[in-house]
Short mmCIF file of C-alpha atoms and ligand atoms in Angstrom, two decimals:
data_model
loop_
_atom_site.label_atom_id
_atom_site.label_comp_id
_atom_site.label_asym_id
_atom_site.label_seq_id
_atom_site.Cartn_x
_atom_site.Cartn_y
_atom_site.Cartn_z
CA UNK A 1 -17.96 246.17 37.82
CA UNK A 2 -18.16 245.24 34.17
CA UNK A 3 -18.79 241.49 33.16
CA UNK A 4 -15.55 239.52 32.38
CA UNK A 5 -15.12 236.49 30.21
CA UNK A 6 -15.19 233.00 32.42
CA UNK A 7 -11.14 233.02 32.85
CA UNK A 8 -8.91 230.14 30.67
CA UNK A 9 -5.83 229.79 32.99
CA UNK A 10 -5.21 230.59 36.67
CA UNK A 11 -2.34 231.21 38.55
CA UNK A 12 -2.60 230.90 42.64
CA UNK A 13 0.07 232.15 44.40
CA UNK A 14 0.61 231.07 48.16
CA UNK A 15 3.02 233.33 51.18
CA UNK A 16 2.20 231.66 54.17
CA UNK A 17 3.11 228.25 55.94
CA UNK A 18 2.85 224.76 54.57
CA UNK A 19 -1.11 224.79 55.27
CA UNK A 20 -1.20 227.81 53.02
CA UNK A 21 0.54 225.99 50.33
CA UNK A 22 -1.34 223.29 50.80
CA UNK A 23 -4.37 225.38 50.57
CA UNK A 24 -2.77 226.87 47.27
CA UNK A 25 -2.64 223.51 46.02
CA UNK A 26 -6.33 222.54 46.69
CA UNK A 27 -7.81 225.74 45.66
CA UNK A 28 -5.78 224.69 42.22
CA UNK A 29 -7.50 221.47 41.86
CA UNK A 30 -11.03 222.94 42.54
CA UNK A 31 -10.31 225.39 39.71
CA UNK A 32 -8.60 222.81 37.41
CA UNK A 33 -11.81 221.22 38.16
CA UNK A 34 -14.07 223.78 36.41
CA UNK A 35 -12.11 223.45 33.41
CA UNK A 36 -9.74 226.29 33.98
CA UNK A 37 -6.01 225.58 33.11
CA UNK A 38 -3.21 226.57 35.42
CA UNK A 39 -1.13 229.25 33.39
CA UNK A 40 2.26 228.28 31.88
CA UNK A 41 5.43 230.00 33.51
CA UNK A 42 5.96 233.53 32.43
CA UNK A 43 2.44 233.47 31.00
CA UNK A 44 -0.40 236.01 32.10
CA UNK A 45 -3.14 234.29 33.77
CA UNK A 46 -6.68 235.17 33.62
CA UNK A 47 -7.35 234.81 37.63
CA UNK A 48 -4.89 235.30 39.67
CA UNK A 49 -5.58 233.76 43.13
CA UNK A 50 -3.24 235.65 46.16
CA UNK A 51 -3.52 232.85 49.07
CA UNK A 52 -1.97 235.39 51.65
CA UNK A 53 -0.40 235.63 55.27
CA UNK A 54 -1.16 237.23 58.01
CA UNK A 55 1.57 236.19 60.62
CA UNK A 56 3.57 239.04 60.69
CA UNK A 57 3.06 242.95 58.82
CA UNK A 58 5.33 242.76 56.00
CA UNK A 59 3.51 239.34 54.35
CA UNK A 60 -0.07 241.48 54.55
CA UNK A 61 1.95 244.69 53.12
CA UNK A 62 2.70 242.60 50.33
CA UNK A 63 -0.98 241.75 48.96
CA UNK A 64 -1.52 245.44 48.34
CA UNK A 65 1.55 246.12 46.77
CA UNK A 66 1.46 242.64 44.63
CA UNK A 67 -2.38 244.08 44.06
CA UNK A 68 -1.01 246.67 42.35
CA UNK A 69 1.74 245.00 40.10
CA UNK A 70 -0.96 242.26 38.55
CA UNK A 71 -1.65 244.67 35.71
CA UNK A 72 -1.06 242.99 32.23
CA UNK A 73 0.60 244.31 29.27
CA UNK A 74 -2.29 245.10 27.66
CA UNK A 75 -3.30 247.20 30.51
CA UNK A 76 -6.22 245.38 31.84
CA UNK A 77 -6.39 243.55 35.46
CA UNK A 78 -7.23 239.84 35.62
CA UNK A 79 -9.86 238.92 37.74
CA UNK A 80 -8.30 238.99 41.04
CA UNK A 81 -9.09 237.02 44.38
CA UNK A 82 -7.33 237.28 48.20
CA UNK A 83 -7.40 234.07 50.06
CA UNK A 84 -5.81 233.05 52.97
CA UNK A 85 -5.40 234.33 56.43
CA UNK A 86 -5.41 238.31 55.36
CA UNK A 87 -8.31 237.59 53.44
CA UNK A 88 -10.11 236.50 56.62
CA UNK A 89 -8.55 238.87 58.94
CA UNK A 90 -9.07 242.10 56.56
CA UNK A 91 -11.69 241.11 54.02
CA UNK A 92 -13.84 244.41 54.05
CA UNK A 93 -10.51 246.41 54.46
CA UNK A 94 -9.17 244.91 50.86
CA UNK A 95 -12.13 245.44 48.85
CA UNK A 96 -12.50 248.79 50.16
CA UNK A 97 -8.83 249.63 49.80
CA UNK A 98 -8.27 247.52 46.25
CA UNK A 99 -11.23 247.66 43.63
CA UNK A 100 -9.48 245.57 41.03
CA UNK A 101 -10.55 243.10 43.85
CA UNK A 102 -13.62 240.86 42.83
CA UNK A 103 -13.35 238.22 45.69
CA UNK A 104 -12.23 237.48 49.07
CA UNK A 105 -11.79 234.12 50.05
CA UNK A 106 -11.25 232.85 53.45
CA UNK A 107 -8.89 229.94 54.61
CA UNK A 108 -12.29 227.73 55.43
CA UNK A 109 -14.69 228.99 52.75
CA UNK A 110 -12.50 228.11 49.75
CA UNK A 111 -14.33 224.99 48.50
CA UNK A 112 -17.11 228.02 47.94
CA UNK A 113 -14.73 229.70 45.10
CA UNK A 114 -16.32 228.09 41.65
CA UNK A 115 -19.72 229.99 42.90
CA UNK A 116 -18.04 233.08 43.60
CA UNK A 117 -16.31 232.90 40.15
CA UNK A 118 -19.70 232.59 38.91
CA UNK A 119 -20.81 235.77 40.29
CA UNK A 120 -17.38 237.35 39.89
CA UNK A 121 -17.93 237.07 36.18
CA UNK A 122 -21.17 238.40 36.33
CA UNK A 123 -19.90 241.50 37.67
CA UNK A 124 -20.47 241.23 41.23
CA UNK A 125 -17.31 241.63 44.07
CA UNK A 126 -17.46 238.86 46.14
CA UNK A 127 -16.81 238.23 49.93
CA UNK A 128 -17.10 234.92 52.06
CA UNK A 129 -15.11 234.52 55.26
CA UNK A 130 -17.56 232.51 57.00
CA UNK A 131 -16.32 229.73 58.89
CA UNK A 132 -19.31 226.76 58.03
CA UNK A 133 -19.67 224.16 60.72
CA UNK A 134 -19.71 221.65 57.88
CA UNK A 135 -15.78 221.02 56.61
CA UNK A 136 -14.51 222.27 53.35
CA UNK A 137 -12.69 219.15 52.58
CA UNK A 138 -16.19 217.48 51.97
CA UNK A 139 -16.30 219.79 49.15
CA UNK A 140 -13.06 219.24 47.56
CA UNK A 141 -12.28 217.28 44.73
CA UNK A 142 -10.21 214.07 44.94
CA UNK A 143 -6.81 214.62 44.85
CA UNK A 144 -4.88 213.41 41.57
CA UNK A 145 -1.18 214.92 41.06
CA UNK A 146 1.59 214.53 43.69
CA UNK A 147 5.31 214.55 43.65
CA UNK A 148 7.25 212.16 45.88
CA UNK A 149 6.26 214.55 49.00
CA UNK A 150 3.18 215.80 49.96
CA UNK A 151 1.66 217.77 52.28
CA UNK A 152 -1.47 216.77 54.40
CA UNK A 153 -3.97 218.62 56.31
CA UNK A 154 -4.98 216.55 59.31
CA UNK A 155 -5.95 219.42 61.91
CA UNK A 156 -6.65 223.14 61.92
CA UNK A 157 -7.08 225.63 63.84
CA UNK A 158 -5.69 226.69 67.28
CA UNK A 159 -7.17 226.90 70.70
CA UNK A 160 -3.74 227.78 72.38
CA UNK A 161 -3.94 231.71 72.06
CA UNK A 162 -0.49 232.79 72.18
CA UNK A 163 -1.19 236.61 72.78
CA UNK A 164 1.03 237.69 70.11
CA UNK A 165 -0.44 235.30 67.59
CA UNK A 166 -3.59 235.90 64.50
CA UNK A 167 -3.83 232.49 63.91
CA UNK A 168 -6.89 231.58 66.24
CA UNK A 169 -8.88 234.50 64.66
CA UNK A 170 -7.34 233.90 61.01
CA UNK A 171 -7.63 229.75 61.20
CA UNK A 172 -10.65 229.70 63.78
CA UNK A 173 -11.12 226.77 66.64
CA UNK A 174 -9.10 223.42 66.76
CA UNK A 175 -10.32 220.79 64.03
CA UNK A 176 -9.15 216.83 63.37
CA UNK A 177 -10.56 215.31 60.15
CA UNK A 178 -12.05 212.53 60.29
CA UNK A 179 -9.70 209.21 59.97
CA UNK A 180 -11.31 207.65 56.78
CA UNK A 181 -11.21 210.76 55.23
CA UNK A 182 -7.66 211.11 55.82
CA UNK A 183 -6.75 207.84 55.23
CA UNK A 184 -8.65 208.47 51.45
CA UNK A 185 -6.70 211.39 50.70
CA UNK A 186 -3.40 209.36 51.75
CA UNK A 187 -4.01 206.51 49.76
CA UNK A 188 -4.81 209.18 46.58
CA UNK A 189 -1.26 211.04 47.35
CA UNK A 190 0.62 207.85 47.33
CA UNK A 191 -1.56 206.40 44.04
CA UNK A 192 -0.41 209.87 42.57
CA UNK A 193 3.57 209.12 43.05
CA UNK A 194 4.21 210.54 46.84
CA UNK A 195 6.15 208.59 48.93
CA UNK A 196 6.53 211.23 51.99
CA UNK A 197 3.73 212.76 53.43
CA UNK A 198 3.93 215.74 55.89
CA UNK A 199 1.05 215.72 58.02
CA UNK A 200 0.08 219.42 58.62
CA UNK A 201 -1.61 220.90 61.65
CA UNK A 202 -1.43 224.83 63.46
CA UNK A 203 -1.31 222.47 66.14
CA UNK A 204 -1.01 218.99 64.63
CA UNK A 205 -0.50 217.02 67.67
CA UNK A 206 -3.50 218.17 69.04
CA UNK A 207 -5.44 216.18 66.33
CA UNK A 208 -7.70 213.38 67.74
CA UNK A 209 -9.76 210.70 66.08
CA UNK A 210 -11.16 207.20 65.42
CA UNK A 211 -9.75 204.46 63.98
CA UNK A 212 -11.71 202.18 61.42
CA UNK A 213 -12.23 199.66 64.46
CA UNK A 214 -14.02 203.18 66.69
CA UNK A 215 -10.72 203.43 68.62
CA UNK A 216 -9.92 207.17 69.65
CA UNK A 217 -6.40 207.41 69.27
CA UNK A 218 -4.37 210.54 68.79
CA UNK A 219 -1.70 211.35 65.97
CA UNK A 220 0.34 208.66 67.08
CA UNK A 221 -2.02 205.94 66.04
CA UNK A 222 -2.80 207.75 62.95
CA UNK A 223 0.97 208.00 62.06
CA UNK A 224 0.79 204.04 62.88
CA UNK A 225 -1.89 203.25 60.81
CA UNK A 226 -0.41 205.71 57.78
CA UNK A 227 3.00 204.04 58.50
CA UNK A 228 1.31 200.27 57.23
CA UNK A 229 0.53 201.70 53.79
CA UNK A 230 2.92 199.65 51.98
CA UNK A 231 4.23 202.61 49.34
CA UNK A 232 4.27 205.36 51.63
CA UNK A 233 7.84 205.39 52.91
CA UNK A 234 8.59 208.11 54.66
CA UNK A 235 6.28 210.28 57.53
CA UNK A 236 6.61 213.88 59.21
CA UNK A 237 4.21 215.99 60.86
CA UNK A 238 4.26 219.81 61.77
CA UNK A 239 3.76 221.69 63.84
CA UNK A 240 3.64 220.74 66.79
CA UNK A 241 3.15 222.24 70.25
CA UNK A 242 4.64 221.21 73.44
CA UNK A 243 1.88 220.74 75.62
CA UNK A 244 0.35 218.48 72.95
CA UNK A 245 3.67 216.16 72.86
CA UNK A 246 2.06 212.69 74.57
CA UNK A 247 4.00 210.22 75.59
CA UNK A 248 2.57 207.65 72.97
CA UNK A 249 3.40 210.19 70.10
CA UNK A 250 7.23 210.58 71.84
CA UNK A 251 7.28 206.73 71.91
CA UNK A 252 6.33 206.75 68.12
CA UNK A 253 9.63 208.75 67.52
CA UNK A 254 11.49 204.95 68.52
CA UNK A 255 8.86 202.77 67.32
CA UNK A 256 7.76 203.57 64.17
CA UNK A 257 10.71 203.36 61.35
CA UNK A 258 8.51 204.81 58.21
CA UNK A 259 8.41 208.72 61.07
CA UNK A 260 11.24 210.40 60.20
CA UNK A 261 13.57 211.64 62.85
CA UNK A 262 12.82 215.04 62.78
CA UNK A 263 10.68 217.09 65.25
CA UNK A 264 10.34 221.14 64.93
CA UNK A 265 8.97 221.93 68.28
CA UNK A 266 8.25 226.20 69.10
CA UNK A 267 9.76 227.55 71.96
CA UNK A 268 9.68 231.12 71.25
CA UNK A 269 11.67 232.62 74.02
CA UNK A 270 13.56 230.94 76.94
CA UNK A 271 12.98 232.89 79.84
CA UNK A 272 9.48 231.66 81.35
CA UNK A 273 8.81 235.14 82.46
CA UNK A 274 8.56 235.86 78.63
CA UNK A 275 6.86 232.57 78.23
CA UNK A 276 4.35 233.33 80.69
CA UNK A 277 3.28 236.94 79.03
CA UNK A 278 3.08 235.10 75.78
CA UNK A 279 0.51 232.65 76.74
CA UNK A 280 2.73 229.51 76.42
CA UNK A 281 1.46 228.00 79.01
CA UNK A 282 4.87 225.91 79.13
CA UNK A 283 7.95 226.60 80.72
CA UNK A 284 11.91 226.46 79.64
CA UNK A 285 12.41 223.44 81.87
CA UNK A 286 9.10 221.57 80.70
CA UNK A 287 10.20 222.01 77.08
CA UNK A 288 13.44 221.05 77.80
CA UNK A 289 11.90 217.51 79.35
CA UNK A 290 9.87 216.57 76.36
CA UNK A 291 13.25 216.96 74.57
CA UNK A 292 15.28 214.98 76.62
CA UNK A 293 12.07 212.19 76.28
CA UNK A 294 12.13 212.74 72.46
CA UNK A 295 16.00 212.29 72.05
CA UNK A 296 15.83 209.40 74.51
CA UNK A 297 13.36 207.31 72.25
CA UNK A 298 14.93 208.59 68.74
CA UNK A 299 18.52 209.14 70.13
CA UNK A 300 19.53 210.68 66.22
CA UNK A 301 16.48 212.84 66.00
CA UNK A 302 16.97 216.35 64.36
CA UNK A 303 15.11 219.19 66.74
CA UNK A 304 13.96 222.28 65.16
CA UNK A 305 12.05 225.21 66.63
CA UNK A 306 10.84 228.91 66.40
CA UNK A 307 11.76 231.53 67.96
CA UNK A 308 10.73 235.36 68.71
CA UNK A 309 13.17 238.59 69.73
CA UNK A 310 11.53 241.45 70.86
CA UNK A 311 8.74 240.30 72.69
CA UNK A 312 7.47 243.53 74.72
CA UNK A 313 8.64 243.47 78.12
CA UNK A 314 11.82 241.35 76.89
CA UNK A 315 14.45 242.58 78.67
CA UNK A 316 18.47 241.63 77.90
CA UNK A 317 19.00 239.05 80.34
CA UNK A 318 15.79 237.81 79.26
CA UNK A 319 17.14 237.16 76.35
CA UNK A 320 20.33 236.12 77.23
CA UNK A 321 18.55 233.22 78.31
CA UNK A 322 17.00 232.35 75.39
CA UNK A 323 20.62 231.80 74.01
CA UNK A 324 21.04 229.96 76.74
CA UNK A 325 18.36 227.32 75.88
CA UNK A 326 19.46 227.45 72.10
CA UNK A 327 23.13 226.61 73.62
CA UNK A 328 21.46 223.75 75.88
CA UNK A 329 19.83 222.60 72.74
CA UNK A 330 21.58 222.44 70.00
CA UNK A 331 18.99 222.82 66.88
CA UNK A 332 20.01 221.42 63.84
CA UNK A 333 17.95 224.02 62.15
CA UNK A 334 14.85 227.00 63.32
CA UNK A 335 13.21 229.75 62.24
CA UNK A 336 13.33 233.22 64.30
CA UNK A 337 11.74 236.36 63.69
CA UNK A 338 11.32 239.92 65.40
CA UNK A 339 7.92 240.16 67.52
CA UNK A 340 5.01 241.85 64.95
CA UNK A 341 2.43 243.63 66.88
CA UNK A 342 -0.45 241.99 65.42
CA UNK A 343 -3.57 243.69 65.36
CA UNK A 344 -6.50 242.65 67.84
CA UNK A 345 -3.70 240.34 69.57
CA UNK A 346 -2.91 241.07 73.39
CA UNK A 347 0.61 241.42 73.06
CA UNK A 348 0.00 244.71 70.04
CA UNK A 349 -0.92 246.63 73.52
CA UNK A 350 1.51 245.62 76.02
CA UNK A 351 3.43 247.56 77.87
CA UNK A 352 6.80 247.69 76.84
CA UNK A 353 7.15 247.64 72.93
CA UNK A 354 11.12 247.13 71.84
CA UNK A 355 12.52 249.52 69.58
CA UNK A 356 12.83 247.97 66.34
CA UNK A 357 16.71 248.64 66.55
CA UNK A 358 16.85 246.53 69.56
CA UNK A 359 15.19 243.72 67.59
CA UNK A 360 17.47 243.33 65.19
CA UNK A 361 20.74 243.44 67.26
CA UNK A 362 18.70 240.30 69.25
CA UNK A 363 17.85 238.76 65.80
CA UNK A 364 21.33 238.99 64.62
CA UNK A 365 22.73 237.39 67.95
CA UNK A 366 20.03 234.89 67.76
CA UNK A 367 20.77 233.16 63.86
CA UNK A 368 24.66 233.40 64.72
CA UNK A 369 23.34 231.06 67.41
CA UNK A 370 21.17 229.16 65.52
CA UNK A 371 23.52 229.38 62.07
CA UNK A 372 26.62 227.91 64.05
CA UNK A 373 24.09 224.90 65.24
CA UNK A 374 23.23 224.24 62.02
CA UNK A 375 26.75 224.16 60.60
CA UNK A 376 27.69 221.76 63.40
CA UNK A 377 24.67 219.33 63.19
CA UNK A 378 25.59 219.24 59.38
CA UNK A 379 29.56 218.70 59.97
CA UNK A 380 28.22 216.13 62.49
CA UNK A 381 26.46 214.52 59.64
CA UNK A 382 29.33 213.81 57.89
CA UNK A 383 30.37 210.09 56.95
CA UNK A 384 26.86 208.58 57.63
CA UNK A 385 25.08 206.55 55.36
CA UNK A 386 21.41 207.09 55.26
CA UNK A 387 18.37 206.87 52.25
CA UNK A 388 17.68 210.45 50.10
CA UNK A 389 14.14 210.85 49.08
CA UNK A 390 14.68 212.73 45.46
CA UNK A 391 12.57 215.61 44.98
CA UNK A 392 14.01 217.17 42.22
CA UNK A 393 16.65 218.21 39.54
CA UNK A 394 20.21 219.51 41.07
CA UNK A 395 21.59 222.90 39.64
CA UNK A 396 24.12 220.97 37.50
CA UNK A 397 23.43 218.43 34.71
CA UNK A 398 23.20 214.57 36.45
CA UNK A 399 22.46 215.91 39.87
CA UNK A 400 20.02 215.59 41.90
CA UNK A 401 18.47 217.11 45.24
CA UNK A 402 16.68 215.63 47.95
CA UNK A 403 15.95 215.41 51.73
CA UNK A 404 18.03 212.96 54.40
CA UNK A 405 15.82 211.72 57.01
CA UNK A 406 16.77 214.73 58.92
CA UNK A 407 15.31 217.11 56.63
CA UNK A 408 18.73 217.86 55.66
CA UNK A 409 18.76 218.77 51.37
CA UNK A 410 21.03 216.93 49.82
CA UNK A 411 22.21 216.61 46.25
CA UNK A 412 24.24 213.66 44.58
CA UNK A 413 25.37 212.59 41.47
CA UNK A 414 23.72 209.40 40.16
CA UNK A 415 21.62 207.88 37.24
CA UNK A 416 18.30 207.46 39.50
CA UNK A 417 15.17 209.66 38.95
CA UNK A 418 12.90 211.56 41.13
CA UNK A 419 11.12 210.04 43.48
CA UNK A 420 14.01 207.40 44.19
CA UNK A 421 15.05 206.88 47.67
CA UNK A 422 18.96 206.38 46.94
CA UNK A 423 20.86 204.91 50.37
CA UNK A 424 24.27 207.38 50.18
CA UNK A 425 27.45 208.26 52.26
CA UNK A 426 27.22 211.99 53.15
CA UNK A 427 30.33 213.17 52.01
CA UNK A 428 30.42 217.19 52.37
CA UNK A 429 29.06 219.32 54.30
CA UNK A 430 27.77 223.02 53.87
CA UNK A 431 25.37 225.80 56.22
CA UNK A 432 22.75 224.77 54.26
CA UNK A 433 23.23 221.61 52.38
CA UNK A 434 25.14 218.61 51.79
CA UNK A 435 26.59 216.75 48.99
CA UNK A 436 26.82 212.81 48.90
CA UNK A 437 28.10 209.85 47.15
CA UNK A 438 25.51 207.32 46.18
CA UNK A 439 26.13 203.53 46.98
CA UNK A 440 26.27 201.04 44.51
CA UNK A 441 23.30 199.28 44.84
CA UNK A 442 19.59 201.08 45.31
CA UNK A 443 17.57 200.46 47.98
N1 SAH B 501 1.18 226.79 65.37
C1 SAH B 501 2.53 226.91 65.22
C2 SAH B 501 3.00 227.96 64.25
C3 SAH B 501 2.41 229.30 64.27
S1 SAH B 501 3.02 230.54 63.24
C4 SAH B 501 3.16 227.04 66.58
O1 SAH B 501 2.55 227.30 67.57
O2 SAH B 501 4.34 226.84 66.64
C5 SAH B 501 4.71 230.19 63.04
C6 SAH B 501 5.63 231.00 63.86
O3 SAH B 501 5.51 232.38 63.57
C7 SAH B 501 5.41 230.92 65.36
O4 SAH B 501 5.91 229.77 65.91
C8 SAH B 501 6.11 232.15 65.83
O5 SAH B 501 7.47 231.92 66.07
C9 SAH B 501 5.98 233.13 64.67
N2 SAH B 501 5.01 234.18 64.98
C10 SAH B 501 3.70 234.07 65.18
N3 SAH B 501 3.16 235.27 65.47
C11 SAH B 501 4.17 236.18 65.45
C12 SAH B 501 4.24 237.58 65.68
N4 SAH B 501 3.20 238.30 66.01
N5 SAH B 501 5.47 238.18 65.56
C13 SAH B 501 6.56 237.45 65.24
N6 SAH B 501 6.53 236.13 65.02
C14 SAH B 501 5.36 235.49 65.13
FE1 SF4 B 502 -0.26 230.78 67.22
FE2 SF4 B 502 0.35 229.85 69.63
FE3 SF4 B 502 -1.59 228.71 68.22
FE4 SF4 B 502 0.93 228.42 67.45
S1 SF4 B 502 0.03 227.67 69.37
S2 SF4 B 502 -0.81 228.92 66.14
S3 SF4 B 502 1.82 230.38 67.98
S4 SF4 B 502 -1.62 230.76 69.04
FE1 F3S B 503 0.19 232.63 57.78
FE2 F3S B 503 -2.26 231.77 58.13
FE3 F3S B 503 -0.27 230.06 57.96
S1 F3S B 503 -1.36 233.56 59.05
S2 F3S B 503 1.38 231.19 58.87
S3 F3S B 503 -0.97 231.43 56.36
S4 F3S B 503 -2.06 229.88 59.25
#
């Protein structure tokens, strides 16, 4: 490849969960770091960093066909890079499929990117998906910018092996960071203007530690310890898996006002014969007890989940009872998605792959469930007074948007500014938001 001038402005682009964007955002920093600008909206920028997803087919369908479209008007390509979990999972594939290509960039080898540039410019394509023993966050520059929520990464990785899922390969083994460094990067977020942090994890209740005094406490202490910092008001963590829900962190839920009372706990399915071919190692009555311990100690808390149709093998009244739990539960909102035969996963070569036309019919059935759920939780919402965290401008001039403790957006007319925590009356109610009348005096 030819030599390139060092790129001016970047743009990095992020498809995956909130680890990805929180990836997006630190890959950002590194570059902003090396003096390179991030490009202004609806400007062309000189390296254009794809932080990509590898959950499901369409989101690694995507890279190649975004690839493609990054051509300028001038004709030329910027210098291109694919990070994230496709990066990791298909590396060799993309530079042998895409030559504009000039780096790959996996989800624990980013801090490495300013030394790839370097070579990138020089003409060379460059690949690193290793996963070093020695953690990228070392390498990563202080953080400085935050809005009034951030997101955290306090554990990564995943041991669990769901056998339809890439994340163990893409993500590799289950990490904590260390408390002090945590606790640094906190104190930095809130110094920078955030006053909610969402700590992040593939499985972020597995994440384990010491305390400054050489305690080993688990994400309940470090929510505890987070929860003291005087201007950080608000706490949420995701995501969480069942198996990993201790009694100390339920107990948090009722003893610690600064979490918020929200918890978005995966199911999947809820028939434990489907549970049991996915590797869940829980079952629909297990799951069901941690949430009858959860809404015990935080009797208002908002329960979320996620949820697959399709799995192979799933038969009807399988799935009839997973509309069953959903019924039992009650979800004030949840994701679900048709089963992606992933490649290298156990489940891509089971017996008993759904037609895709059975999928959907399930998926349909399955968010009229979940849709009606959320309308009610919302409707049930209505008349309570609670605190909105602002997070940003409303569509119409003097209104704003922000999130109820129950993760519920919000928007309200009122002469506060973002990052405001305005106590309100929740006045209407809609599928996906709600609109509320400010009180008088700010909290
Ligand atoms: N660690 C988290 C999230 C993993 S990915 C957890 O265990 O909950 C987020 C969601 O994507 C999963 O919860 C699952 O519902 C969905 N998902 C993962 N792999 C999938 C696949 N192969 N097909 C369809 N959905 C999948
Ligand atoms: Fe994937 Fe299961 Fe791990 Fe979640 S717990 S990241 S679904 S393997
Ligand atoms: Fe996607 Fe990787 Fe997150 S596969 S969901 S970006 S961990």
């Amino acid at each position: 490849m030819p030599k390139t001038a060092p790129p001016q402005t970047y743009r990095v682009k992020s498809f995956g969960c909130q680890m990805n964007v929180y990836d997006g955002e630190r890959m950002g920093e590194l570059l902003a770091e090396q003096g390179i600008a991030p490009a202004l909206e609806g400007d062309e920028a000189d390296l254009v960093v794809l932080n990509t997803c590898h959950i499901r087919e369409k989101a690694a369908e995507k890279v190649y066909s975004d690839i493609g479209r990054l051509k300028r008007k001038d004709g030329s390509a910027p210098l291109i890079a694919v990070a994230g979990c496709v990066a990791q999972a298909e590396g060799d594939e993309i530079m042998a499929r895409a030559p504009s290509v000039r780096m790959v960039v996996g989800p624990q080898a980013y801090h490495r990117l300013p030394d790839m540039l370097a070579e990138a410019v020089e003409g060379k394509r460059v690949t690193d998906t290793d996963m070093p023993a020695e953690t990228k966050f070392d390498a990563l520059p202080a953080r400085r910018k935050s809005g009034p929520t951030a997101f955290l990464t306090v554990q990564e990785g995943c041991d669990k092996f769901c056998t339809y899922c890439v994340v163990p390969y893409t993500r590799g083994a289950e990490v904590s960071r260390g408390f002090n460094d945590l606790l640094n990067e906190a104190n930095r977020l809130i110094e920078a203007g955030a006053k909610e942090i969402t700590l992040l994890g593939q499985n972020v209740n597995a994440w384990a530690g010491e305390d400054a005094k050489g305690r080993v406490i688990g994400l309940d202490g470090l929510i505890a310890q987070l929860a003291k910092l005087p201007d950080l008001k608000r706490i949420r963590y995701t995501t969480s898996h069942p198996n990993d829900m201790s009694d100390a962190l339920i107990a948090a839920h009722g003893a610690v006002d600064k979490l918020m009372p929200f918890l978005h706990l995966p199911v999947q399915a809820g028939s434990d014969r489907v549970l049991k071919a996915m590797n869940r190692s829980h079952t629909v009555d297990s799951y069901l007890a941690i949430l009858e311990r959860v809404r015990a100690a935080r009797p208002d808390i908002a329960l979320s989940g996620d949820f697959i149709v399709g799995f192979p093998g799933e038969t009807d009244e399988d799935f009839e009872e997973t509309l069953k739990l959903i019924d039992a539960v009650g979800y004030a909102q949840a994701f679900s998605f048709k089963f992606s035969a992933r490649p290298g996963t156990p489940a891509a070569s089971m017996n008993g792959q759904l037609p895709v036309e059975v999928m959907d019919e399930r998926l349909q059935r399955l968010q009229a469930a979940l849709n009606r759920d959320q309308i009610a939780f919302n409707e049930s919402s209505l008349g309570k007074d609670c605190n909105v965290l602002i997070e940003r401008k409303g569509r119409h001039p003097g209104q704003w948007l922000g999130k109820s403790p129950w993760l519920q957006s919000v928007h309200f007319e009122s002469d506060a500014q973002i990052g405001d925590i305005v106590p309100v009356t929740l006045t209407e109610a809609g599928p996906n938001s709600l609109h509320a009348v400010p009180h008088m005096t700010q909290a």
